[in-house]
Short mmCIF file of C-alpha atoms in Angstrom, two decimals:
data_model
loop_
_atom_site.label_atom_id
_atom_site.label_comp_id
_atom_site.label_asym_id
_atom_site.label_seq_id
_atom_site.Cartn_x
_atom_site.Cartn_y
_atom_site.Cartn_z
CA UNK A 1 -120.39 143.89 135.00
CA UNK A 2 -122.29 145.17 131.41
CA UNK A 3 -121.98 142.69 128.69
CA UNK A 4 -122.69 144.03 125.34
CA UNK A 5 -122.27 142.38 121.88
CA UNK A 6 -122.72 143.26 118.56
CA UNK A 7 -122.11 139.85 116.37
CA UNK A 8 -122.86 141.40 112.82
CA UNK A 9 -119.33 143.75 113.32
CA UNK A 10 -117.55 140.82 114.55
CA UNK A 11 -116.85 143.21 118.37
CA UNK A 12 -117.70 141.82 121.57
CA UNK A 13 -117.13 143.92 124.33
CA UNK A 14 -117.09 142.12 128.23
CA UNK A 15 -116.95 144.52 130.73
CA UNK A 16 -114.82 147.12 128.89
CA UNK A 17 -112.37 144.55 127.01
CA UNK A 18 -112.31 144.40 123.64
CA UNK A 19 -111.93 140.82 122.41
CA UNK A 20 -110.99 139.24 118.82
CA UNK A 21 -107.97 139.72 117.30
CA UNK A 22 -104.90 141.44 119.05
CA UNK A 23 -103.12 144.83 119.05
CA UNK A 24 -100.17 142.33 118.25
CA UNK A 25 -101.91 140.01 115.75
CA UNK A 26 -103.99 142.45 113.53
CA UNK A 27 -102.14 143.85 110.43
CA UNK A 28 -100.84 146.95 110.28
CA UNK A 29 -100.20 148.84 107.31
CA UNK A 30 -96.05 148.02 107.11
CA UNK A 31 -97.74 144.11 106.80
CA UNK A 32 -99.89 144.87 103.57
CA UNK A 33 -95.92 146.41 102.10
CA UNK A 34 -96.80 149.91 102.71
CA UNK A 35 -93.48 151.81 101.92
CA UNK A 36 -93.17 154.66 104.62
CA UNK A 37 -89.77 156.59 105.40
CA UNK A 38 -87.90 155.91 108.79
CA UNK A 39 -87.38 153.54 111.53
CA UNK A 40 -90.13 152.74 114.00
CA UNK A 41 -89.40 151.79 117.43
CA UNK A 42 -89.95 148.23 118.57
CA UNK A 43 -93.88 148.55 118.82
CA UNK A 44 -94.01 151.28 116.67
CA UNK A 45 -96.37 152.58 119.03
CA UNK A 46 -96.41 156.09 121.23
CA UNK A 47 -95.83 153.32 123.86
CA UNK A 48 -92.17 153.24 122.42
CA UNK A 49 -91.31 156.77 124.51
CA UNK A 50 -90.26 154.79 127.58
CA UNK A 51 -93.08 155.87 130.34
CA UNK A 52 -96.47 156.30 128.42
CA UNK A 53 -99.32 154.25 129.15
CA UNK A 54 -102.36 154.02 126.86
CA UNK A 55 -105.62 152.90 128.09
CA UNK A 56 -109.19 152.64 126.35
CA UNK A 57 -112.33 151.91 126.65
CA UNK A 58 -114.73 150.63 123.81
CA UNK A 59 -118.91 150.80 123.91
CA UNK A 60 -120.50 149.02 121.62
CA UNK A 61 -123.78 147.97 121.71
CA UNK A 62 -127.52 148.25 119.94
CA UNK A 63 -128.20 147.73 116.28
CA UNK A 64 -131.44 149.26 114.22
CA UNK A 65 -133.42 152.72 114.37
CA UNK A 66 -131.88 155.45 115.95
CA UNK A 67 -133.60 156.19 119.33
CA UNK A 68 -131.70 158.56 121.52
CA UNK A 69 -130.73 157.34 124.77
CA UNK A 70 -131.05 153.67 123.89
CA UNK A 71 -128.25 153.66 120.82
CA UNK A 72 -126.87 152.10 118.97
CA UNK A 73 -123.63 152.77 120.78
CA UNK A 74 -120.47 152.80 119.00
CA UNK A 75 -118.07 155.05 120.86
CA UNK A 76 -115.32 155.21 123.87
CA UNK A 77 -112.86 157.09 125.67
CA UNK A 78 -108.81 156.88 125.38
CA UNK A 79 -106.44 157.99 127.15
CA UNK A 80 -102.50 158.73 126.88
CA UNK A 81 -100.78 158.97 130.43
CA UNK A 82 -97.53 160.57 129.73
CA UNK A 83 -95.97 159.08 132.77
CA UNK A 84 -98.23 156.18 133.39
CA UNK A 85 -100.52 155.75 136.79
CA UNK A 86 -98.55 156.07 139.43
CA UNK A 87 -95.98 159.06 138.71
CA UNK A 88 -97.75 161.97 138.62
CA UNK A 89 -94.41 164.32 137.92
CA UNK A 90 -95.61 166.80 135.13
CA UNK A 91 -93.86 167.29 131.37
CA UNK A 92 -93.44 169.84 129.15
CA UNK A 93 -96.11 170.39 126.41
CA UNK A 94 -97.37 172.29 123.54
CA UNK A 95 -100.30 172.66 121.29
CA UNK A 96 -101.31 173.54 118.61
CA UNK A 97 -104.62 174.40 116.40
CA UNK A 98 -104.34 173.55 112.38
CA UNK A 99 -108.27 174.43 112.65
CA UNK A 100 -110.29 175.19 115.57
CA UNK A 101 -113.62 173.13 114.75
CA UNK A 102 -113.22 171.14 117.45
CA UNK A 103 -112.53 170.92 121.23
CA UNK A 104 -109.62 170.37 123.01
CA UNK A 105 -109.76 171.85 126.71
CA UNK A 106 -106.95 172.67 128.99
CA UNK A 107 -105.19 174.28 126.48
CA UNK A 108 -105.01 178.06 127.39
CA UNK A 109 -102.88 176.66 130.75
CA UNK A 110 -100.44 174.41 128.79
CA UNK A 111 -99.70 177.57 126.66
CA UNK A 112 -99.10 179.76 129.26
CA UNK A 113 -97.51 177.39 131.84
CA UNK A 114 -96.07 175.01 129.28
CA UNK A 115 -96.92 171.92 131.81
CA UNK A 116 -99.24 168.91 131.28
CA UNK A 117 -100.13 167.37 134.64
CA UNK A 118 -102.22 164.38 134.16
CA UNK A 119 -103.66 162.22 130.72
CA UNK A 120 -105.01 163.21 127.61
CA UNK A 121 -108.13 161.73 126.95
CA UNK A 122 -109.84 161.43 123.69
CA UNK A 123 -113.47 161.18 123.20
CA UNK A 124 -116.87 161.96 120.79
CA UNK A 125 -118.02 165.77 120.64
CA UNK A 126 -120.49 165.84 123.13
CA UNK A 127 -118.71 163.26 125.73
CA UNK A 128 -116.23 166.08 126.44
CA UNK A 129 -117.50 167.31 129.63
CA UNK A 130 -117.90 163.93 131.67
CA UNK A 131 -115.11 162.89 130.63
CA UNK A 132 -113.20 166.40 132.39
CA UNK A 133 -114.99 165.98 134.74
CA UNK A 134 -114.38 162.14 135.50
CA UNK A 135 -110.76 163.20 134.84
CA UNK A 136 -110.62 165.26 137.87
CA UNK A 137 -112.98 162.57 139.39
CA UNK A 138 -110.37 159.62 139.01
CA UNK A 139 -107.16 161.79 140.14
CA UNK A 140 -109.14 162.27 143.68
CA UNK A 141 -110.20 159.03 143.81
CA UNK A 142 -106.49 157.93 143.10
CA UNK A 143 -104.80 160.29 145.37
CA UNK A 144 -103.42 162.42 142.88
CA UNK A 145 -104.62 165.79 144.06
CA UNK A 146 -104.55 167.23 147.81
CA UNK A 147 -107.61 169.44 148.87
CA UNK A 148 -106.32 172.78 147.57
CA UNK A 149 -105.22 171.91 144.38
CA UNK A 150 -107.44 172.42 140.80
CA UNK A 151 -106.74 170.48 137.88
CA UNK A 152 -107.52 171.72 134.45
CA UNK A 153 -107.53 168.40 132.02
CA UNK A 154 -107.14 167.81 128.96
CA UNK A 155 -109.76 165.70 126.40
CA UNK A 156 -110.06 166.38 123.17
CA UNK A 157 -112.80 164.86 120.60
CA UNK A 158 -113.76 164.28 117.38
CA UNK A 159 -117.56 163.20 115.95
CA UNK A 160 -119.14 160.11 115.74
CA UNK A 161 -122.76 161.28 115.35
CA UNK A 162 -122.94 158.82 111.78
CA UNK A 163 -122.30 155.75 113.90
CA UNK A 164 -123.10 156.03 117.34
CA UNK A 165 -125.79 158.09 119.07
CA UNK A 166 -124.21 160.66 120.18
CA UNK A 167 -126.74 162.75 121.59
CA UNK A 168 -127.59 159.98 124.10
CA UNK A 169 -124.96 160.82 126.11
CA UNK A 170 -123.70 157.13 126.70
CA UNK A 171 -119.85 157.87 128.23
CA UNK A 172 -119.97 157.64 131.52
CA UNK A 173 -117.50 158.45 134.33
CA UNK A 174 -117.32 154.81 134.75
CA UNK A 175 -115.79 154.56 131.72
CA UNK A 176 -113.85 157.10 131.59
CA UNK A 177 -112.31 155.31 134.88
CA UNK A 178 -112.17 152.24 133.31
CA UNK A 179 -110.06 153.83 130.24
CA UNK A 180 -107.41 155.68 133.17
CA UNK A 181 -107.28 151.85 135.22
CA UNK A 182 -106.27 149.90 132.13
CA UNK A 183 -104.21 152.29 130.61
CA UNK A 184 -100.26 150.37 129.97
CA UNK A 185 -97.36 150.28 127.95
CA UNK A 186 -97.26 147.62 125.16
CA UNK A 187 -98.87 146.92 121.93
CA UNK A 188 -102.27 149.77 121.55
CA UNK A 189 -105.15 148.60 119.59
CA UNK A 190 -106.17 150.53 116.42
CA UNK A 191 -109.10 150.75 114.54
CA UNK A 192 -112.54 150.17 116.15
CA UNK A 193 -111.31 151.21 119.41
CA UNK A 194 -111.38 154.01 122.65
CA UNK A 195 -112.38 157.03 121.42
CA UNK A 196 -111.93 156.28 117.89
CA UNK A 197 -114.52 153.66 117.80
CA UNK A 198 -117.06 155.40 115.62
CA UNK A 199 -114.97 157.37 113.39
CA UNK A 200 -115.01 157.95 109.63
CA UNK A 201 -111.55 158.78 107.93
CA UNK A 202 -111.74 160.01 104.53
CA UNK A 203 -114.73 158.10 103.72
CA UNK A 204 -113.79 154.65 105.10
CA UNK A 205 -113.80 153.52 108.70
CA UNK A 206 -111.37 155.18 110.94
CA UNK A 207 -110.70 155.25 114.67
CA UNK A 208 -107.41 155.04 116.57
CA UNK A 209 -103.94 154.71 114.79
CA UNK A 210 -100.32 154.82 116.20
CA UNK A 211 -96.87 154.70 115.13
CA UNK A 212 -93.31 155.85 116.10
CA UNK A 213 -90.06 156.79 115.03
CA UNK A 214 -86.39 156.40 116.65
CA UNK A 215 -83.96 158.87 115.43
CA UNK A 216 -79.93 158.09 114.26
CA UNK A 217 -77.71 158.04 117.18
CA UNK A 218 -76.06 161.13 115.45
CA UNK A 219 -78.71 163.10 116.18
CA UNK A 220 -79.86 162.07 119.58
CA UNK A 221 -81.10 158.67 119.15
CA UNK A 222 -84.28 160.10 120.56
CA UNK A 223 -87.52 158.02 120.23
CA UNK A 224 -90.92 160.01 118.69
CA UNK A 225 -94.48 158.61 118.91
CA UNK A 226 -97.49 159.58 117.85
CA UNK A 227 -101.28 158.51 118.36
CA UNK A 228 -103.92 159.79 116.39
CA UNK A 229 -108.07 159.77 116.65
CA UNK A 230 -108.89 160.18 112.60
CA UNK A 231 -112.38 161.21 111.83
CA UNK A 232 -111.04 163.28 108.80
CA UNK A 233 -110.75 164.04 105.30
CA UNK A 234 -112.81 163.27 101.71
CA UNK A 235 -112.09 160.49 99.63
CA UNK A 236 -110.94 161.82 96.77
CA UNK A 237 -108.31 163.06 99.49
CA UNK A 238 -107.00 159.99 100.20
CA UNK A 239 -103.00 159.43 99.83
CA UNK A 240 -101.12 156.68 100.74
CA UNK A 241 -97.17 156.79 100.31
CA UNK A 242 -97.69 159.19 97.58
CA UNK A 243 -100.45 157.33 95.66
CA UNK A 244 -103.80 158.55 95.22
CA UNK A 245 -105.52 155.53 97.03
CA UNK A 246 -109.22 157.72 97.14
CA UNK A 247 -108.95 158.24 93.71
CA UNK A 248 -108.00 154.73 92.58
CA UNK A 249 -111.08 153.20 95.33
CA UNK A 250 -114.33 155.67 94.58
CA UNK A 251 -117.09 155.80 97.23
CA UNK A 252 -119.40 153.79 94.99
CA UNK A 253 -117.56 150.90 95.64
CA UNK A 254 -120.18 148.01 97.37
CA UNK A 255 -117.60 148.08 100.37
CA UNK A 256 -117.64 152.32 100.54
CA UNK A 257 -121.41 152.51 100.38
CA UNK A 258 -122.80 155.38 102.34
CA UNK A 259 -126.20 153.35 103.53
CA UNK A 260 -127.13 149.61 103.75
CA UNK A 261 -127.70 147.63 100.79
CA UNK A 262 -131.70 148.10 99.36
CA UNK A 263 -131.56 151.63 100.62
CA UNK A 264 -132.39 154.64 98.60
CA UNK A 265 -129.44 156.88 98.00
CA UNK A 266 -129.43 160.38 98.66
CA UNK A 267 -129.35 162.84 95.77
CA UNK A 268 -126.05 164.35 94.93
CA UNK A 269 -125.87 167.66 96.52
CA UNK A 270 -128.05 166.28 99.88
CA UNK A 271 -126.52 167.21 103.34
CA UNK A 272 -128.64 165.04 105.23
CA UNK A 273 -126.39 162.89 108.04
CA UNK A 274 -127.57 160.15 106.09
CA UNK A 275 -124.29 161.01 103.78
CA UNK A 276 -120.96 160.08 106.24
CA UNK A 277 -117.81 162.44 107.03
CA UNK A 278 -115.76 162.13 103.81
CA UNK A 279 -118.44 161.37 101.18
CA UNK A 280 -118.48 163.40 97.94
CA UNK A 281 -121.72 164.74 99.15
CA UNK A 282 -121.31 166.36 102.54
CA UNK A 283 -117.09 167.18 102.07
CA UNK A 284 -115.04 167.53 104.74
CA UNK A 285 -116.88 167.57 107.99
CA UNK A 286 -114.42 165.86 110.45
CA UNK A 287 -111.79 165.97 112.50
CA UNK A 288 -108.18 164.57 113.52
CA UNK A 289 -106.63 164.69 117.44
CA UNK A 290 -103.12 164.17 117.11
CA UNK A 291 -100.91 163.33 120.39
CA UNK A 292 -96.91 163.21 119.77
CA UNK A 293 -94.90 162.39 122.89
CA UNK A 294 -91.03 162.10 122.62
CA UNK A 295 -88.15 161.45 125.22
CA UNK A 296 -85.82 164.48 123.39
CA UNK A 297 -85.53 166.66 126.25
CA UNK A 298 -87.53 170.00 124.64
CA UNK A 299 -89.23 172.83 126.24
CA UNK A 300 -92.31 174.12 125.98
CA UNK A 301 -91.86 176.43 122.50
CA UNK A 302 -90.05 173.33 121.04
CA UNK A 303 -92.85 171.03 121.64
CA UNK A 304 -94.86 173.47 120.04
CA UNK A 305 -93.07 173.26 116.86
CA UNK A 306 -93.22 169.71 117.02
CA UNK A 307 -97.03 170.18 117.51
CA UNK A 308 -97.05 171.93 114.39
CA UNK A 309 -94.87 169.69 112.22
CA UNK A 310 -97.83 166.94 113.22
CA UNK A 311 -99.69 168.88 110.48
CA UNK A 312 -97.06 168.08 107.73
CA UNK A 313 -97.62 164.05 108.47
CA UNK A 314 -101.66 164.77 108.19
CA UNK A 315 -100.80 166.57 104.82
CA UNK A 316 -98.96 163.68 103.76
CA UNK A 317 -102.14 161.52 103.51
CA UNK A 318 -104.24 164.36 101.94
CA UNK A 319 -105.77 166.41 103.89
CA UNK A 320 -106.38 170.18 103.66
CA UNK A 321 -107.53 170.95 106.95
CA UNK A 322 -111.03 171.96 105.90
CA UNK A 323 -113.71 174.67 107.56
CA UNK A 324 -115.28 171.82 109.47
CA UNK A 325 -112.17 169.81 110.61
CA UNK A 326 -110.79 170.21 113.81
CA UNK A 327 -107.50 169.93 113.76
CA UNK A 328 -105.65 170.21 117.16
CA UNK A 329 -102.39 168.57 118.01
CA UNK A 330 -100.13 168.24 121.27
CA UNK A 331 -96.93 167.12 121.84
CA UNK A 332 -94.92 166.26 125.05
CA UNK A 333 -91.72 165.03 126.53
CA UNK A 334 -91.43 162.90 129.28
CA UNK A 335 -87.88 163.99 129.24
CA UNK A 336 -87.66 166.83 132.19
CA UNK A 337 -88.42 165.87 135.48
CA UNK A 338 -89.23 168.11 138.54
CA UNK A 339 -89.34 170.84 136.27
CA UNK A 340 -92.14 172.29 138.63
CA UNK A 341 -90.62 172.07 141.64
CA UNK A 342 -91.21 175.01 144.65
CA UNK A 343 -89.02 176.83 144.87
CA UNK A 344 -86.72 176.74 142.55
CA UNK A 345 -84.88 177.01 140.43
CA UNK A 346 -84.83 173.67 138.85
CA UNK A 347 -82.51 172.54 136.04
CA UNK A 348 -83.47 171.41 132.66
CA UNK A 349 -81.32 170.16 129.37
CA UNK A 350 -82.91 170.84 125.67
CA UNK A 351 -82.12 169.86 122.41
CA UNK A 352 -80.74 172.77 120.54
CA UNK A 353 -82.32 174.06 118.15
CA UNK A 354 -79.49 173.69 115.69
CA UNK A 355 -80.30 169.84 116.33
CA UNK A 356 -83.87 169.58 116.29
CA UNK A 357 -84.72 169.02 112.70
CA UNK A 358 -84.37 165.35 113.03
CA UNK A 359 -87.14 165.03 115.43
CA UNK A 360 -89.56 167.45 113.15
CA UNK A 361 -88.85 164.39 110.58
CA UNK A 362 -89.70 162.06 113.20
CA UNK A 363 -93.31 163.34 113.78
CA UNK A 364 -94.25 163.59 110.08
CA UNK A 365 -93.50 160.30 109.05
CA UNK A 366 -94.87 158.96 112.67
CA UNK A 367 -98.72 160.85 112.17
CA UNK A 368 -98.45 160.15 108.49
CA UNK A 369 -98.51 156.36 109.49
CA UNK A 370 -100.90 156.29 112.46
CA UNK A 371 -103.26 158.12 110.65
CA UNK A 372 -102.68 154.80 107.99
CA UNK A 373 -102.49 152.86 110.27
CA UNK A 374 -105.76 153.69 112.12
CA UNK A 375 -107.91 152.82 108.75
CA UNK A 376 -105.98 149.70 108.15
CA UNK A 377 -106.80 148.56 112.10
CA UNK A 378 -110.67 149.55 111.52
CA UNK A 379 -113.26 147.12 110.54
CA UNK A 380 -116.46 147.97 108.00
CA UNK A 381 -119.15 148.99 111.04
CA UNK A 382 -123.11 149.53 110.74
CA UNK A 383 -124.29 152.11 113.25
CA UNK A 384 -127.46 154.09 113.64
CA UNK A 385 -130.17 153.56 111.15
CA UNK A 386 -128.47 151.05 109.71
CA UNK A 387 -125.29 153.07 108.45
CA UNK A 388 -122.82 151.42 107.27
CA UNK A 389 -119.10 152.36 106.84
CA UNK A 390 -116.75 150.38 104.76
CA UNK A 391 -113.62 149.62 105.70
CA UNK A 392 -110.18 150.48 103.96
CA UNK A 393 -109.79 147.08 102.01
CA UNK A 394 -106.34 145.81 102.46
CA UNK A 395 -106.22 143.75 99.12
CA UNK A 396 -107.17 146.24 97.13
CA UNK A 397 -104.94 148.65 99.08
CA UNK A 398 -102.16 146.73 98.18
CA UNK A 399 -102.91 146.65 94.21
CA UNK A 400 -103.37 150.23 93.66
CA UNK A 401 -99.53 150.25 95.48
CA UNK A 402 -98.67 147.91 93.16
CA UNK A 403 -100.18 149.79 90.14
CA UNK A 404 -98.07 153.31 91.25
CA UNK A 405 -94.89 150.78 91.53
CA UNK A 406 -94.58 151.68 95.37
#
């Protein structure tokens, strides 16, 4: 069993657990009196859509000088089972691309066949491949596929290349394992965590975020979650229930500084990576993943609007979606079962159209507070070469609320 630590960040991982405060006991941004719109489910979690498991797994480890291959290590892998471990029935999907600088493979076969079979897993830009691979890997190893079946998965990723080393290739199928083997329903961490460990979100620490919504029992009473890796956006960006939070906490604050303290800074107009995602100097350079599962009974083109609507909730907090962002979003329902069955036909129900506003609602307010939610979870980390990334504070956070009366 690896045992790594990194005491300065407060993070101590033990073979793959993350330990220190709780999914349950860390605040979230509804405890600092954040004001959103609609009614979250009881964990107001994607875990609320009866059936999906989330598991992750967290690396952090090394401090100092970058050396490739040795670290420091801030990254992971999570992943979103729509159905949990052991049912491997598939769902209905969609997708959808706000901007394409980014990855997200398996794609092409959920658009044409409109089927997910298996996780989504979420990772850092270059961990993409083992982690397909290991995927596949773990569904053999579990059973899951017979001899003449393929699998196509799907893992998505942002870039963590300011924090961790990402060129040293430090996911391993191992891990990826790990992530699929503890993957449950219940409370999901946020913040430093999974894939979202060494993320940057509009110039302050980012990482993993969820949240949900349950819908009136007019129109369905339908449940709509939503889990988000943020590595996105610039600061002066930033929006928070309608106030201009980036605005009101400038990146020359000591606890927004873009290098340790003693350091020289880089001159305005630099585009070294000494300058993090989100800083006034290098602009919008990251990314979001967004995953929205639901238990309304869609089909494939519906899910695809509600992939779409995703981008309304990631407007909400500021973002324009810029050239270097990758923006990709999918959305499922767990809903439909044995919709794939040989031969055929198989029956399905679906929300009509007519009635499916409600749930577009749903998954705007739900990404607009995991994406909040993620940078109120994350901690202030130091990475390679010393960089440092502050996190969101929540004090100050809640007077610039105050100030804008929300």
């Amino acid at each position: 069993m690896r045992t790594w630590s990194l005491v300065s960040a407060g993070v101590f991982l033990i073979g793959g657990l993350l330990l220190g405060q709780s999914a349950a006991t860390k605040p979230r941004a509804r405890d600092l009196g954040v004001p959103f719109d609609g009614t979250p489910g009881p964990l107001n979690a994607i875990t609320d859509v009866s059936g999906v498991a989330v598991g992750t797994r967290t690396l952090i480890r090394g401090e100092g000088a970058l050396k490739v291959g040795d670290g420091p290590v801030r990254t992971g892998v999570t992943a979103i089972l729509p159905r949990g471990k052991t049912d491997n029935d598939p769902v209905y999907a969609g997708w959808f691309s706000l901007n394409g600088n980014g990855e997200m493979t398996g794609t092409t076969w959920v658009e044409e066949s409109g089927l997910l079979a298996g996780p989504v897993a979420i990772t850092n830009t270059h961990s993409v491949g083992v982690v397909r691979d290991a995927v596949i890997a773990w569904a053999v190893r579990n059973g899951k596929m017979h001899e003449d079946e393929w699998s196509l998965p799907v893992v998505a990723e942002t870039w963590d290349g300011f924090l961790n080393d990402i060129n040293g290739f430090h996911v391993k199928p191992d891990d990826v394992f790990a992530a699929l083997d503890s993957a449950k329903a219940g409370p999901v961490p946020e913040g430093n965590t999974g894939g979202g460990t060494g993320m940057v979100c509009y110039g302050f620490k980012g990482g993993t975020g969820t949240a949900s919504r349950v819908i009136a029992k007019a129109d369905g009473g339908y449940t709509v979650g939503v889990l988000v890796q943020c590595n996105c956006g610039r600061r002066p960006q930033l929006t928070i229930a309608g106030v201009p939070v980036g605005k009101e906490i400038p990146g020359n604050e000591p606890y927004a500084m873009t290098a340790p303290p003693g350091s020289r800074a880089r001159p305005v107009g630099s585009r070294s990576n000494d300058e993090p995602p989100g800083s006034e100097t290098r602009g919008d350079v990251g990314s979001i993943i967004i995953v929205v599962a639901t238990d309304a009974p869609l089909l494939p083109h519906q899910l695809k609007r509600l992939a779409r609507r995703a981008s309304l909730g990631l407007a909400r907090t500021g973002s324009i979606s810029g050239n270097g962002s990758g923006d990709i979003f999918i959305a499922f329902s767990t809903e439909n079962r044995h919709i794939d069955d040989a031969p055929g036909p198989n029956t399905v129900k679906t929300v009509s159209n007519d009635r499916i506003s409600p749930l577009f609602t749903a998954t705007v307010e739900a990404t607009e507070e995991a994406i909040v939610n993620a940078m109120v979870g994350a901690e202030t980390m130091t990475g390679v070469n010393g960089h440092t990334v502050g996190a969101l504070p929540h004090e100050r956070l809640k007077e610039v609320l105050k100030k804008f009366n929300r």
